[in-house]
XYZ file of C-alpha atoms in Angstrom:
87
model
C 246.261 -37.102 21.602
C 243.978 -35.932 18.788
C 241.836 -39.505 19.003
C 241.171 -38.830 22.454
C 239.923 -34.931 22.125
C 237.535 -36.648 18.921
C 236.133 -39.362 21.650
C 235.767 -36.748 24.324
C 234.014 -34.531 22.211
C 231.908 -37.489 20.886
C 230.923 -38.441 24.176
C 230.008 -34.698 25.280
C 228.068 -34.807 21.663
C 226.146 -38.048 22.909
C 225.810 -37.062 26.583
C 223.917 -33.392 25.335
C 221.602 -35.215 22.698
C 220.427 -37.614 25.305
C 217.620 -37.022 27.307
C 218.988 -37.662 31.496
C 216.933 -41.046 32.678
C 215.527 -40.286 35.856
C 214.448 -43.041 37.688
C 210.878 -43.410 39.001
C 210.002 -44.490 42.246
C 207.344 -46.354 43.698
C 205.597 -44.604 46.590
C 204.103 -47.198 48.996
C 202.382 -45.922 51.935
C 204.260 -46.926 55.542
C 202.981 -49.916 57.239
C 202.448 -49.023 60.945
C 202.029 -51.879 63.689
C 199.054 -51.992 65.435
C 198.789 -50.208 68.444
C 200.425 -51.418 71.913
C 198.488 -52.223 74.744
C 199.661 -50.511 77.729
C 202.279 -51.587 80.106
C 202.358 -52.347 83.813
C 205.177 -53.192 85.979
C 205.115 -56.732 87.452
C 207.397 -58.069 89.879
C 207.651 -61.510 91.729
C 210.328 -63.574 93.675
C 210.971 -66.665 91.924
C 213.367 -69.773 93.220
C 216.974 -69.380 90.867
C 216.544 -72.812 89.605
C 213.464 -71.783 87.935
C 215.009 -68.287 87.093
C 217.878 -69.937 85.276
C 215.565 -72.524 83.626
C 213.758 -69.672 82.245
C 216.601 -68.024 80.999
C 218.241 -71.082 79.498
C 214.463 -71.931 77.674
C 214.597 -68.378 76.168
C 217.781 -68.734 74.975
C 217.366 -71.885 73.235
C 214.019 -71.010 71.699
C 215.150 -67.058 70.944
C 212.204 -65.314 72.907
C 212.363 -63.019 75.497
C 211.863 -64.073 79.548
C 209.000 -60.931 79.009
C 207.004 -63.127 76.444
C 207.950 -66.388 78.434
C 205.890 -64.673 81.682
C 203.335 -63.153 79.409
C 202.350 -66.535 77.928
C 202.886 -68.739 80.983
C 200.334 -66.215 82.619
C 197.876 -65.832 80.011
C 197.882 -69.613 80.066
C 197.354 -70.131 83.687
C 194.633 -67.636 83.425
C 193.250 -69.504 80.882
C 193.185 -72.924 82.979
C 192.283 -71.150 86.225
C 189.676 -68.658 85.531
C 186.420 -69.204 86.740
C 183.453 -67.274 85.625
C 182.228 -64.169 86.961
C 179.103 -64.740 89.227
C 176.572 -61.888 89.574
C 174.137 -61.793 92.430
C-alpha cells in the first residue's frame, strides 16, 4: 500500500512540473459552393416505358432523373437551336 501512495504522489509530482500540451489547430477558411442558379418547375407527360427506362438508367449510372432531364435538354438545345435573327 505504501508503493502505491509513492507512485501516486510521483505521478501528481510529474503531472504539476509539466507544462499541459494544448493542441494547436489549423484554421482553414470554409469552402462555399458556388452559387445556384435559380429553379423553375417543369412538368411534362412522358410514355411509362420511357419513364421506367429513365429510372432504371439513373439507377445504374447513380444520377438523379433531375440531372438526366437537365442534360438530355441542354443537349437537345444544343442540336436544335438556331440562331437568333434580328430584322
Amino acid at each position: 500500500m505504501e508503493n502505491y501512495k509513492n507512485k501516486l504522489s510521483n505521478l501528481a509530482g510529474k503531472l504539476k512540473q509539466e507544462k499541459p500540451q494544448t493542441p494547436i489547430q489549423q484554421v482553414q477558411p470554409v469552402k462555399t459552393a458556388p452559387p445556384k442558379e435559380a429553379e423553375a418547375q417543369f412538368n411534362i407527360w412522358l410514355p411509362k416505358s420511357l419513364l421506367k427506362d429513365i429510372k432504371n438508367y439513373g439507377v445504374a449510372n447513380d444520377i438523379s432523373q433531375k440531372d438526366i432531364g437537365i442534360d438530355a435538354l441542354k443537349r437537345y438545345l444544343k442540336t436544335h437551336q438556331k440562331p437568333l435573327t434580328t430584322d
